[in-house]
Coordinates of C-alpha atoms and ligand atoms in Angstrom, one line a residue:
M25 CA 55.3 70.6 -2.7
F26 CA 55.8 67.4 -0.8
K27 CA 59.1 65.2 -1.2
V28 CA 58.8 61.4 -0.9
L29 CA 61.8 59.1 -0.6
V30 CA 62.1 56.0 -1.7
S31 CA 64.7 53.8 0.0
D32 CA 64.3 50.3 -1.0
P33 CA 63.4 48.6 -4.1
I34 CA 59.6 49.4 -4.8
S35 CA 57.7 48.6 -7.9
D36 CA 57.9 51.5 -10.4
L37 CA 54.3 50.7 -11.6
G38 CA 53.0 50.6 -8.0
I39 CA 54.1 54.2 -7.2
Q40 CA 53.0 55.6 -10.6
K41 CA 50.0 57.4 -8.7
L42 CA 52.6 59.1 -6.4
V43 CA 54.9 60.1 -9.0
D44 CA 51.9 61.5 -11.3
A45 CA 50.7 63.6 -8.4
D46 CA 51.1 67.3 -9.1
D47 CA 52.0 68.0 -5.5
V48 CA 54.6 65.3 -5.0
V49 CA 58.2 64.8 -6.1
V50 CA 59.3 61.4 -5.8
E51 CA 63.1 60.6 -5.5
K52 CA 64.6 57.0 -5.5
K53 CA 67.8 56.4 -3.7
I54 CA 68.2 52.7 -2.8
G55 CA 70.8 51.2 -0.4
L56 CA 71.8 54.0 1.8
S57 CA 73.4 53.5 5.0
E58 CA 71.8 55.1 8.2
E59 CA 74.2 58.2 8.1
E60 CA 73.4 59.0 4.6
L61 CA 69.8 58.8 5.5
I62 CA 70.2 61.0 8.4
Q63 CA 71.9 63.7 6.0
I64 CA 69.0 63.7 3.4
I65 CA 65.8 62.8 5.3
P66 CA 65.3 66.5 6.8
E67 CA 64.1 67.3 2.9
Y68 CA 61.5 64.8 3.0
D69 CA 57.8 64.6 3.9
G70 CA 57.5 60.7 3.4
L71 CA 59.7 57.6 3.2
L72 CA 58.6 54.6 1.5
V73 CA 60.4 51.2 2.5
R74 CA 60.3 47.6 2.2
S75 CA 62.4 45.5 4.8
Q76 CA 65.9 46.4 3.9
T77 CA 65.8 50.2 5.3
T78 CA 66.0 50.0 9.1
V79 CA 64.3 53.0 10.2
T80 CA 65.9 54.0 13.3
D81 CA 65.1 56.6 16.1
K82 CA 68.1 58.7 14.6
I83 CA 66.7 58.7 11.0
L84 CA 63.2 59.7 12.5
A85 CA 64.6 62.4 14.6
A86 CA 66.6 64.1 11.8
G87 CA 63.4 63.9 9.7
E88 CA 62.1 67.5 10.6
R89 CA 59.4 67.4 7.9
L90 CA 58.5 63.7 8.0
K91 CA 55.0 62.8 8.4
V92 CA 54.7 59.5 7.1
V93 CA 56.8 56.2 6.8
G94 CA 55.2 54.0 4.4
R95 CA 56.2 50.2 4.3
A96 CA 55.4 48.6 1.0
G97 CA 54.5 45.0 2.8
V98 CA 53.4 43.7 6.0
G99 CA 56.1 43.6 8.7
V100 CA 57.1 46.7 10.4
D101 CA 59.8 45.3 12.4
N102 CA 62.4 47.3 10.7
I103 CA 60.7 50.4 11.8
N104 CA 61.1 52.1 15.2
L105 CA 57.4 52.4 16.0
E106 CA 57.9 53.9 19.4
A107 CA 60.0 56.5 18.3
A108 CA 57.7 57.3 15.2
T109 CA 54.6 57.7 17.5
Q110 CA 56.6 59.8 20.0
R111 CA 57.5 62.0 17.0
G112 CA 54.1 62.1 15.5
I113 CA 55.2 60.4 12.4
I114 CA 52.5 58.0 10.9
V115 CA 53.5 54.6 9.8
I116 CA 51.5 52.7 7.6
N117 CA 51.8 49.3 5.8
A118 CA 50.2 47.4 3.2
P119 CA 48.7 44.4 4.9
D120 CA 47.0 42.5 2.1
G121 CA 48.9 42.6 -1.1
N122 CA 51.4 39.9 0.2
T123 CA 49.4 37.5 1.4
I124 CA 48.7 35.1 -1.7
T125 CA 52.6 35.5 -2.9
T126 CA 53.7 34.4 0.5
C127 CA 51.4 31.9 1.0
E128 CA 52.3 30.2 -2.4
H129 CA 55.9 30.6 -1.5
A130 CA 55.4 28.7 1.8
F131 CA 53.6 26.0 -0.2
A132 CA 56.4 26.1 -2.8
M133 CA 58.9 25.6 0.0
M134 CA 56.8 22.7 1.6
M135 CA 56.7 20.7 -1.9
A136 CA 60.2 21.6 -2.6
L137 CA 61.0 19.9 1.0
A138 CA 58.9 16.9 0.2
R139 CA 60.3 16.0 -2.9
H140 CA 64.2 17.5 -2.5
I141 CA 63.8 19.6 -5.5
P142 CA 66.5 21.9 -4.8
Q143 CA 69.0 19.4 -3.9
A144 CA 68.1 17.2 -6.9
Y145 CA 68.3 20.0 -9.3
A146 CA 71.9 20.9 -7.9
K147 CA 73.1 17.5 -8.3
T148 CA 71.4 16.8 -12.0
V149 CA 73.0 20.2 -13.3
S150 CA 76.5 19.1 -11.9
G151 CA 76.1 16.1 -14.3
V152 CA 75.4 13.4 -11.6
W153 CA 72.1 11.5 -12.5
D154 CA 71.1 10.3 -9.1
R155 CA 67.7 8.8 -8.6
K156 CA 68.1 6.8 -5.5
S157 CA 69.2 9.7 -2.9
F158 CA 66.1 11.7 -3.4
L159 CA 63.0 9.4 -2.3
G160 CA 60.5 11.9 -1.2
V161 CA 57.0 11.7 0.6
E162 CA 53.5 12.8 -0.5
L163 CA 51.7 15.7 1.1
H164 CA 48.4 13.6 0.7
H165 CA 47.0 12.2 4.1
K166 CA 49.8 13.9 6.0
T167 CA 49.0 16.2 8.9
L168 CA 50.1 20.1 8.5
G169 CA 50.4 22.2 11.6
V170 CA 49.8 26.0 10.9
L171 CA 51.0 28.3 13.7
G172 CA 49.4 31.6 13.0
M173 CA 46.3 31.5 11.2
G174 CA 46.0 35.1 10.0
R175 CA 45.7 36.1 6.5
I176 CA 48.8 33.9 5.1
G177 CA 48.2 30.9 7.6
S178 CA 44.5 30.7 6.5
E179 CA 45.5 30.7 2.8
V180 CA 48.1 27.9 3.1
A181 CA 45.5 25.8 5.3
K182 CA 43.0 26.3 2.3
R183 CA 45.5 24.9 -0.2
A184 CA 46.5 22.0 2.1
K185 CA 42.9 20.9 2.3
A186 CA 42.9 20.7 -1.6
F187 CA 46.1 18.5 -1.4
G188 CA 44.2 16.2 0.9
M189 CA 46.2 17.1 4.1
E190 CA 44.7 17.3 7.7
V191 CA 45.1 20.7 8.9
L192 CA 45.7 21.4 12.5
G193 CA 45.6 25.2 13.2
F194 CA 46.7 27.5 16.3
D195 CA 45.9 31.0 16.6
P196 CA 44.8 33.0 19.7
F197 CA 42.2 34.5 17.7
L198 CA 41.0 31.1 15.8
T199 CA 37.8 29.8 17.1
E200 CA 36.2 26.6 17.1
E201 CA 33.5 27.7 14.8
R202 CA 35.9 29.4 12.2
A203 CA 38.1 26.3 12.3
E204 CA 35.1 24.1 11.6
K205 CA 34.1 26.3 8.7
M206 CA 37.5 26.0 7.2
G207 CA 37.3 22.2 7.7
I208 CA 40.6 22.4 10.0
T209 CA 41.0 21.3 13.6
L210 CA 41.8 23.8 16.3
A211 CA 44.7 22.5 18.2
S212 CA 47.3 23.8 20.9
V213 CA 50.9 24.3 20.1
D214 CA 51.7 21.2 21.8
D215 CA 49.1 19.1 19.6
I216 CA 50.8 20.4 16.8
V217 CA 54.3 19.8 17.5
R218 CA 53.4 16.3 18.8
N219 CA 51.3 15.4 15.6
A220 CA 52.2 17.1 12.5
D221 CA 54.4 15.6 9.8
F222 CA 55.0 19.5 8.4
I223 CA 54.7 22.5 10.4
T224 CA 54.6 25.9 9.0
V225 CA 54.6 29.2 10.9
H226 CA 52.8 32.4 10.0
T227 CA 52.9 34.9 13.1
P228 CA 54.6 38.0 13.4
L229 CA 57.9 37.9 15.5
T230 CA 56.9 39.1 19.0
P231 CA 58.2 38.4 22.7
E232 CA 55.5 35.7 22.8
T233 CA 56.3 34.0 19.6
R234 CA 60.3 34.2 19.5
G235 CA 61.2 30.7 19.7
I236 CA 57.8 29.3 19.8
I237 CA 59.3 26.3 18.2
S238 CA 62.5 25.4 20.1
T239 CA 64.4 22.6 21.7
D240 CA 61.5 21.4 24.0
Q241 CA 59.1 21.4 20.9
F242 CA 61.5 19.7 18.7
A243 CA 62.1 17.2 21.6
V244 CA 58.6 15.8 21.3
M245 CA 58.0 16.2 17.6
K246 CA 57.4 13.1 15.2
K247 CA 60.9 11.7 13.9
G248 CA 61.2 12.6 10.2
M249 CA 58.8 15.5 10.2
R250 CA 59.5 18.7 8.0
I251 CA 59.2 22.5 9.0
I252 CA 58.7 25.6 7.2
N253 CA 59.5 29.3 8.1
C254 CA 58.2 32.0 5.6
A255 CA 57.2 34.2 8.7
R256 CA 60.1 35.7 10.6
G257 CA 63.3 34.6 11.7
G258 CA 63.4 33.8 15.3
V259 CA 59.9 32.3 15.5
I260 CA 61.7 29.1 15.0
D261 CA 64.8 28.9 17.3
E262 CA 67.6 28.4 14.6
N263 CA 70.2 26.7 16.8
A264 CA 67.5 24.1 18.0
L265 CA 66.5 23.8 14.6
V266 CA 70.3 22.6 13.5
E267 CA 70.4 20.5 16.6
A268 CA 67.1 18.8 15.5
V269 CA 68.2 18.1 12.0
N270 CA 71.4 16.6 13.3
Q271 CA 69.4 14.4 15.4
G272 CA 67.2 13.4 12.9
I273 CA 64.1 14.5 14.3
V274 CA 63.6 17.1 11.5
A275 CA 64.0 15.3 7.9
G276 CA 64.0 18.9 6.3
A277 CA 63.5 22.4 6.9
A278 CA 62.6 25.4 4.6
F279 CA 63.4 29.1 5.7
D280 CA 62.9 31.8 3.7
V281 CA 63.6 34.4 6.7
F282 CA 66.7 34.5 9.0
E283 CA 67.2 36.0 12.4
H284 CA 69.9 38.5 10.9
E285 CA 69.3 38.9 7.2
P286 CA 71.3 38.6 5.2
P287 CA 72.7 35.5 7.1
Q288 CA 76.8 35.4 7.7
P289 CA 78.5 33.0 5.1
D290 CA 79.2 30.6 7.9
H291 CA 75.5 30.4 9.3
P292 CA 74.7 26.6 9.9
F293 CA 71.7 26.6 7.6
L294 CA 73.8 27.4 4.5
N295 CA 75.8 24.1 4.6
N296 CA 73.4 21.5 5.8
P297 CA 71.8 19.6 2.9
K298 CA 68.6 19.1 4.8
I299 CA 68.0 22.6 5.3
I300 CA 67.0 24.6 2.0
V301 CA 66.8 28.5 2.0
T302 CA 65.6 31.4 0.0
P303 CA 66.7 35.1 0.6
H304 CA 63.3 36.6 2.0
L305 CA 61.4 36.0 -1.4
G306 CA 57.9 35.6 0.2
A307 CA 56.7 38.9 -1.5
S308 CA 58.8 38.8 -4.4
T309 CA 56.1 38.6 -6.9
V310 CA 55.2 40.9 -9.8
E311 CA 51.6 41.0 -8.5
A312 CA 52.4 41.4 -4.8
Q313 CA 54.9 44.2 -5.4
E314 CA 52.6 46.2 -7.6
N315 CA 49.7 45.5 -5.0
V316 CA 51.7 46.7 -2.2
A317 CA 53.3 49.7 -3.7
I318 CA 50.1 50.9 -4.9
D319 CA 48.2 50.6 -1.7
V320 CA 50.9 52.2 0.4
S321 CA 51.2 55.1 -2.3
E322 CA 47.5 55.9 -2.0
Q323 CA 47.8 56.2 2.0
V324 CA 50.9 58.1 1.8
L325 CA 49.1 60.6 -0.6
H326 CA 46.1 60.9 1.7
I327 CA 48.4 61.6 4.6
L328 CA 50.3 64.3 3.0
R329 CA 47.1 65.9 1.9
D330 CA 45.7 65.6 5.4
E331 CA 43.0 63.3 3.9
P332 CA 41.4 60.3 5.7
F333 CA 43.6 57.4 5.7
K334 CA 44.0 53.7 6.6
N335 CA 46.4 51.0 7.5
A336 CA 48.1 53.1 10.2
V337 CA 50.2 50.6 12.3
N338 CA 51.0 53.2 15.2
I339 CA 47.3 54.3 15.7
P340 CA 44.5 51.7 16.6
P341 CA 42.4 50.7 13.7
V342 CA 38.8 51.9 13.4
A343 CA 36.1 50.2 11.7
P344 CA 34.8 52.1 8.5
S345 CA 31.3 52.3 10.0
V346 CA 32.8 53.8 13.0
M347 CA 34.9 56.1 11.1
S348 CA 32.2 57.7 9.0
K349 CA 30.2 58.6 12.2
L350 CA 33.0 60.2 13.8
Q351 CA 34.7 62.0 10.6
P352 CA 32.3 65.0 10.7
Y353 CA 33.2 65.7 14.3
F354 CA 37.1 65.7 14.1
V355 CA 37.4 69.3 13.2
L356 CA 35.0 70.7 15.7
G357 CA 36.5 68.5 18.4
E358 CA 40.2 70.0 17.5
K359 CA 38.7 73.4 17.7
L360 CA 36.9 72.9 21.1
G361 CA 40.3 71.3 22.3
T362 CA 42.3 74.5 21.1
V363 CA 39.7 77.2 22.4
A364 CA 39.6 75.4 25.9
A365 CA 43.4 75.6 26.0
Q366 CA 43.6 79.3 24.8
I367 CA 41.2 80.5 27.3
T368 CA 43.3 79.9 30.1
N369 CA 47.1 80.4 31.2
A370 CA 47.1 78.1 34.0
A371 CA 49.0 74.6 33.6
I372 CA 46.6 71.8 32.7
Q373 CA 46.5 68.8 34.9
E374 CA 43.6 66.7 33.7
I375 CA 41.6 66.7 30.4
V376 CA 38.0 65.5 30.7
V377 CA 36.0 64.8 27.7
N378 CA 32.4 64.1 27.7
Y379 CA 30.3 62.8 24.8
A380 CA 26.7 62.8 24.8
G381 CA 24.0 62.1 22.4
D382 CA 24.8 60.4 19.0
L383 CA 28.2 60.1 20.1
S384 CA 27.7 58.2 23.2
E385 CA 27.5 54.7 21.4
V386 CA 30.5 54.6 19.4
D387 CA 34.1 54.1 20.0
T388 CA 35.3 57.8 20.3
Q389 CA 38.9 57.4 20.7
P390 CA 39.9 58.6 17.4
L391 CA 37.9 62.0 18.1
T392 CA 39.5 62.0 21.6
R393 CA 43.0 62.0 19.8
H394 CA 41.9 65.1 17.5
I395 CA 40.6 66.8 20.8
L396 CA 43.9 66.4 22.5
K397 CA 45.8 67.5 19.5
G398 CA 43.5 70.7 19.8
V399 CA 44.2 71.2 23.4
L400 CA 48.2 70.6 23.1
S401 CA 48.6 72.5 19.9
R402 CA 48.8 75.8 21.8
H403 CA 52.1 74.6 23.4
F404 CA 53.4 72.3 21.0
G405 CA 52.2 73.7 17.6
S406 CA 52.7 71.6 14.6
D407 CA 54.8 69.1 16.8
V408 CA 51.5 67.5 17.7
N409 CA 49.1 65.5 15.7
I410 CA 46.7 62.6 16.1
V411 CA 49.3 59.8 16.2
N412 CA 51.1 61.3 19.1
S413 CA 48.7 63.3 20.9
M414 CA 47.6 61.0 23.4
H415 CA 51.4 59.9 24.2
L416 CA 52.3 63.7 24.3
A417 CA 49.7 64.4 27.2
K418 CA 50.6 61.3 29.0
A419 CA 54.2 61.9 28.9
R420 CA 53.7 65.1 30.5
Q421 CA 51.5 63.3 33.3
V422 CA 48.4 64.9 32.1
N423 CA 45.4 62.6 32.9
I424 CA 42.9 61.9 30.5
V425 CA 39.4 61.0 31.3
V426 CA 36.7 60.2 28.9
S427 CA 33.0 59.7 29.8
K428 CA 29.8 59.4 28.0
S429 CA 26.5 60.7 29.3
A430 CA 22.8 60.9 28.1
T431 CA 22.5 64.4 29.0
T432 CA 22.5 66.4 25.7
K433 CA 20.9 69.7 26.8
G434 CA 18.4 69.4 24.0
F435 CA 21.3 68.8 21.3
T436 CA 21.6 65.6 19.4
N437 CA 25.1 65.7 20.0
L438 CA 27.3 67.2 22.5
I439 CA 31.0 67.3 23.0
S440 CA 32.3 68.9 26.1
V441 CA 36.1 69.7 26.8
A442 CA 37.1 70.3 30.4
L443 CA 40.6 71.1 31.3
K444 CA 41.4 70.8 35.1
L445 CA 43.9 73.5 35.9
E446 CA 46.8 73.5 38.3
N447 CA 45.2 76.6 40.2
G448 CA 42.0 74.5 40.9
E449 CA 40.0 76.1 38.3
E450 CA 38.5 74.5 35.0
S451 CA 38.5 75.8 31.5
I452 CA 35.3 74.1 29.8
V453 CA 34.0 74.3 26.2
G454 CA 31.2 72.6 24.8
G455 CA 30.1 72.2 21.2
T456 CA 27.8 70.5 18.9
L457 CA 27.4 69.6 15.2
L458 CA 23.8 71.1 14.2
A459 CA 22.6 69.5 11.2
G460 CA 22.3 72.2 8.3
Y461 CA 24.2 74.8 10.4
G462 CA 27.3 73.2 10.9
E463 CA 30.0 73.6 14.2
R464 CA 28.5 75.5 17.0
I465 CA 30.3 76.4 20.4
V466 CA 27.5 76.4 22.9
Q467 CA 29.3 76.6 26.2
I468 CA 32.4 78.6 27.5
N469 CA 33.1 78.1 31.0
K470 CA 29.8 78.5 32.9
F471 CA 28.3 80.5 30.4
T472 CA 25.8 79.6 27.4
V473 CA 26.8 80.8 24.2
D474 CA 26.0 80.3 20.5
L475 CA 29.1 80.7 18.4
E476 CA 30.2 79.5 15.1
P477 CA 33.9 78.9 15.4
T478 CA 35.1 80.4 12.3
G479 CA 37.6 83.2 11.5
H480 CA 39.2 85.5 14.4
L481 CA 37.7 85.4 17.6
I482 CA 38.4 87.7 20.9
Y483 CA 37.4 86.3 24.0
I484 CA 37.1 88.9 26.9
S485 CA 36.2 88.3 30.4
H486 CA 34.8 91.3 32.4
H487 CA 32.2 92.7 34.7
D488 CA 28.7 93.2 33.5
K489 CA 28.1 97.0 33.3
P490 CA 26.2 99.1 31.1
G491 CA 28.1 100.6 28.1
I492 CA 30.9 98.1 28.1
I493 CA 29.7 96.6 24.7
G494 CA 29.8 100.2 23.5
K495 CA 33.3 100.7 24.8
V496 CA 34.7 97.6 23.3
G497 CA 33.0 98.2 19.9
T498 CA 34.4 101.8 19.9
L499 CA 38.0 100.6 20.8
L500 CA 38.0 98.2 18.1
G501 CA 36.4 100.4 15.7
N502 CA 39.1 103.1 16.4
N503 CA 41.7 100.3 15.4
D504 CA 40.1 99.5 12.2
V505 CA 38.9 96.1 13.4
N506 CA 35.6 95.3 12.2
I507 CA 33.1 93.2 14.3
A508 CA 31.3 90.3 12.3
A509 CA 29.4 88.8 15.4
M510 CA 29.4 89.0 19.0
Q511 CA 27.9 86.7 21.9
V512 CA 27.8 87.8 25.6
G513 CA 27.2 85.7 28.4
R514 CA 26.6 86.4 32.2
K515 CA 25.1 84.5 35.1
T516 CA 23.8 87.6 37.0
V517 CA 23.3 91.0 36.4
G518 CA 26.3 93.0 37.2
G519 CA 28.3 89.9 38.0
E520 CA 31.1 88.0 36.0
A521 CA 30.5 88.1 32.4
I522 CA 32.2 87.2 28.9
M523 CA 32.1 88.7 25.5
V524 CA 33.3 86.8 22.1
L525 CA 33.8 88.5 19.4
S526 CA 34.2 87.3 15.6
V527 CA 36.2 89.9 13.9
D528 CA 37.4 90.2 10.2
K529 CA 41.1 90.2 10.6
E530 CA 43.7 89.3 13.2
V531 CA 43.8 91.7 16.1
P532 CA 47.1 93.6 16.8
K533 CA 48.6 92.7 20.4
K534 CA 48.6 96.4 21.3
V535 CA 44.7 96.5 20.8
L536 CA 44.3 93.6 23.2
E537 CA 46.3 95.2 25.6
E538 CA 44.2 98.5 25.3
L539 CA 41.1 96.2 25.7
V540 CA 42.4 95.0 29.0
Q541 CA 43.0 98.8 30.2
L542 CA 39.1 99.2 30.2
P543 CA 38.3 99.2 33.9
E544 CA 35.6 96.6 33.5
V545 CA 37.8 94.1 31.4
N546 CA 39.9 91.4 33.1
T547 CA 41.4 89.6 30.2
A548 CA 41.2 89.8 26.4
Q549 CA 42.7 87.1 24.1
E550 CA 42.7 86.2 20.6
I551 CA 41.6 82.8 20.0
A552 CA 43.5 81.0 17.1
L553 CA 41.2 78.6 15.4
L554 CA 42.4 76.0 12.9
S555 CA 42.5 77.0 9.2
K556 CA 39.7 74.5 8.3
Ligands
NAD606 N1 58.6 35.9 3.8 C1 58.0 37.0 3.4 O1 58.3 37.7 2.5 C2 56.7 37.5 4.1 C3 55.7 38.2 3.2 C4 54.7 38.6 3.9 C5 54.6 38.5 5.5 N2 55.4 37.8 6.1 C6 55.3 37.5 7.5 O2 54.2 36.4 7.7 C7 53.9 36.6 8.8 C8 52.3 36.7 8.9 O3 51.6 37.6 8.1 P1 50.1 37.8 7.9 O4 50.0 38.7 6.6 O5 49.3 36.4 7.7 O6 49.8 38.4 9.4 P2 48.5 38.5 10.1 O7 48.4 39.3 11.2 O8 47.4 38.4 9.3 O9 48.5 36.9 10.9 C9 49.4 36.7 11.8 C10 48.5 35.9 12.9 O10 49.5 35.4 13.8 C11 48.9 35.4 15.1 N3 49.5 35.0 16.2 C12 50.0 36.1 17.0 N4 50.8 35.6 18.1 C13 50.7 34.3 18.1 C14 50.9 33.1 18.9 N5 51.6 33.3 20.0 N6 50.4 32.0 18.4 C15 50.0 31.6 17.2 N7 49.5 32.8 16.5 C16 49.9 33.9 16.8 C17 47.8 36.4 14.9 O11 46.6 36.1 16.1 C18 47.5 36.6 13.6 O12 46.2 36.0 13.3 C19 54.3 38.2 9.4 O13 55.3 38.1 10.2 C20 54.7 38.7 8.0 O14 55.7 39.9 8.4 C21 56.5 37.4 5.6
3PG607 O1 56.6 41.6 5.7 C1 56.6 41.4 4.5 O2 55.8 42.3 3.9 C2 57.5 40.5 4.0 O3 58.4 40.2 4.7 C3 58.2 40.9 2.6 O4 59.2 41.9 3.0 P1 60.0 42.6 1.8 O5 59.1 43.7 1.2 O6 61.2 43.2 2.0 O7 60.0 41.6 0.7

C-alpha cells in the first residue's frame, strides 16, 4: 500500500482518483512546520504540495520511502530540485492547468490598475462618494509589453489584442514568425521598457530574470506607465519599483507575488495607494485547482505504480513519439546494465553505451538512464533510479560515453554496454529486442550467445575441456538445481570459455563455491535480473 501526504490545500475533487485508488492511502495534513514534516515524512511514498510547503533537503533526506513530490501548479521554486535529483526523488508539476486562471488574473489586475478599482471600492464602502480622484485610462490603443511569452504570457497577449492594444513581446524562444502569427511585435527588453504603457511579466524567477526590471529600466520608462507582476516575486525589483512609483515614473503597479511570502506588515507595497496587491491568487480558481490536482494525481499514481509518466521537472522532457520508440527497450537496457556489472568484480571507470540500428536515430538519453540504473543497481540497490542514475555515476567520477553506430551485426537493433574497468579489462554485454521473440542477450564479453534474460542465471567462466558441461550439470543436479537452458561460448578449442545457465530457482552460495572448486572453472556467479 502506498501512502501519499497532502501538505497544502489541494482540491478534494481533483485528488479523488488518488483517494479512490485501492493501493493508495491519502492523508491531508496542512500547515506543518519543517520539523513536523521531517518527523512524519518517513512513512510516505508521495508528497503533494502547492507553493506554501517549502520542500527542503532535510525533508527529502528524511523521506526514506519518498518516490515522488507532486506540485499541484507550475512553479517548483519551493522544492529543492537538486536535492531531490541526488536522492532519486521524482518531482512533477502540472504545467497547463494554471495558464488561463493566471492570465485572467493578470488581466484583471491590469484593468483594476487602469480604473483604480480597489482604491475606488475602498473609498466608496467607507462612505465617501469621490468621483474626482479616480480618473482612469483606457487599454484601447495602448502598448502592452509582455516579458515571457510562454503559456501565460501568450494568453495575455491574445486577450490584449482583443482589447485593441498593441503588444510587444520578448522571450528568448519567441521567433519573428510566431510573433507575426500572433499579431504582436517581437521586441527587446529595452524596446519594451522604453515604449510600453503597461508591462506584465510572465517568466520564471531565474538568475537571469531576477530584477529584469530594476532601477536602470525604470529610469527610461514612459512617465505614467503601469506594471504588473503575476509571475514570481523578484522578477521586478521591489525597492526599485517603490522608488519609481515615488518618482512618478510608475502611475500604478499590481503585484500578486512577493519576494518573501507572505510579506511583512511593514512591506512598502502595503501602504502605497498606487500599488495594488493580491495574496498570490493567480491560480486560485475552482477550475484551475481541480485541473492541476487531477493532472498531478494521475502522474503520482503512475510513478508509484512504476508506470510511464510525464511532467517530471528533474528529468529532461521527451517527446511522446520518441518515448514510444524507446519504451520497449527500457527493461532490456536495465538488464544489460545489471548483467554487465555482475560479471565483474573490478571497479568501473567508464560506461560506454553503443546504440545501433533502429536506436541510432532517436534521442536515447532516457534509455541511457535505465542502462545506468541497471549498472549501478549492483552497488546502490533501490537507491538508484532513472532520476539519479546519471548524477550518481558522475558523482563517482564514472565517465559516461554514448555512441551510435550503423553496424548491427545482422540485428535490427543492438545495444552494447561496455564497462571499462580499473584493472584495464572490459565487461561487455550486448542485447537486442527480436520482433515476436522479445529480449535476447547476444554477446557477453568476447563471446556470442543467444540468451533470454529471465529467471535465475549462473555465469561461469572456465577452460574449454571435454566433460565440463557434464560435471557442472551433475553438480547442480546433486544440489537439486534444475537447468532450464544452457549457453556455451568459446573462441578456440581448449581455450577460454563461458557457460550461462538458466535455472529454476535461486542457487545457494555453497553450490557456487562448489562450482569454483571444479578444476576447469575460474568463476561462478549468480546473476540477479530485474523482476520484470
Ligand atoms: N501568480 C500565480 O499564482 C501563478 C500561477 C501560475 C504561474 N505563475 C508563474 O508564472 C510564470 C510563467 O508561467 P508559464 O506557465 O507561462 O511558464 P512558461 O514556462 O510557459 O513560460 C515562461 C516563459 O518565460 C520565458 N523566459 C525565461 N527566461 C526569460 C528571460 N530572461 N526573458 C524573457 N523570457 C524568459 C521562457 O522562455 C518561457 O517561454 C512562472 O514563474 C510561474 O511560476 C504564477
Ligand atoms: O506556480 C504556480 O502554479 C502558481 O504560483 C500558483 O501557486 P499556488 O498553487 O501556491 O497557488
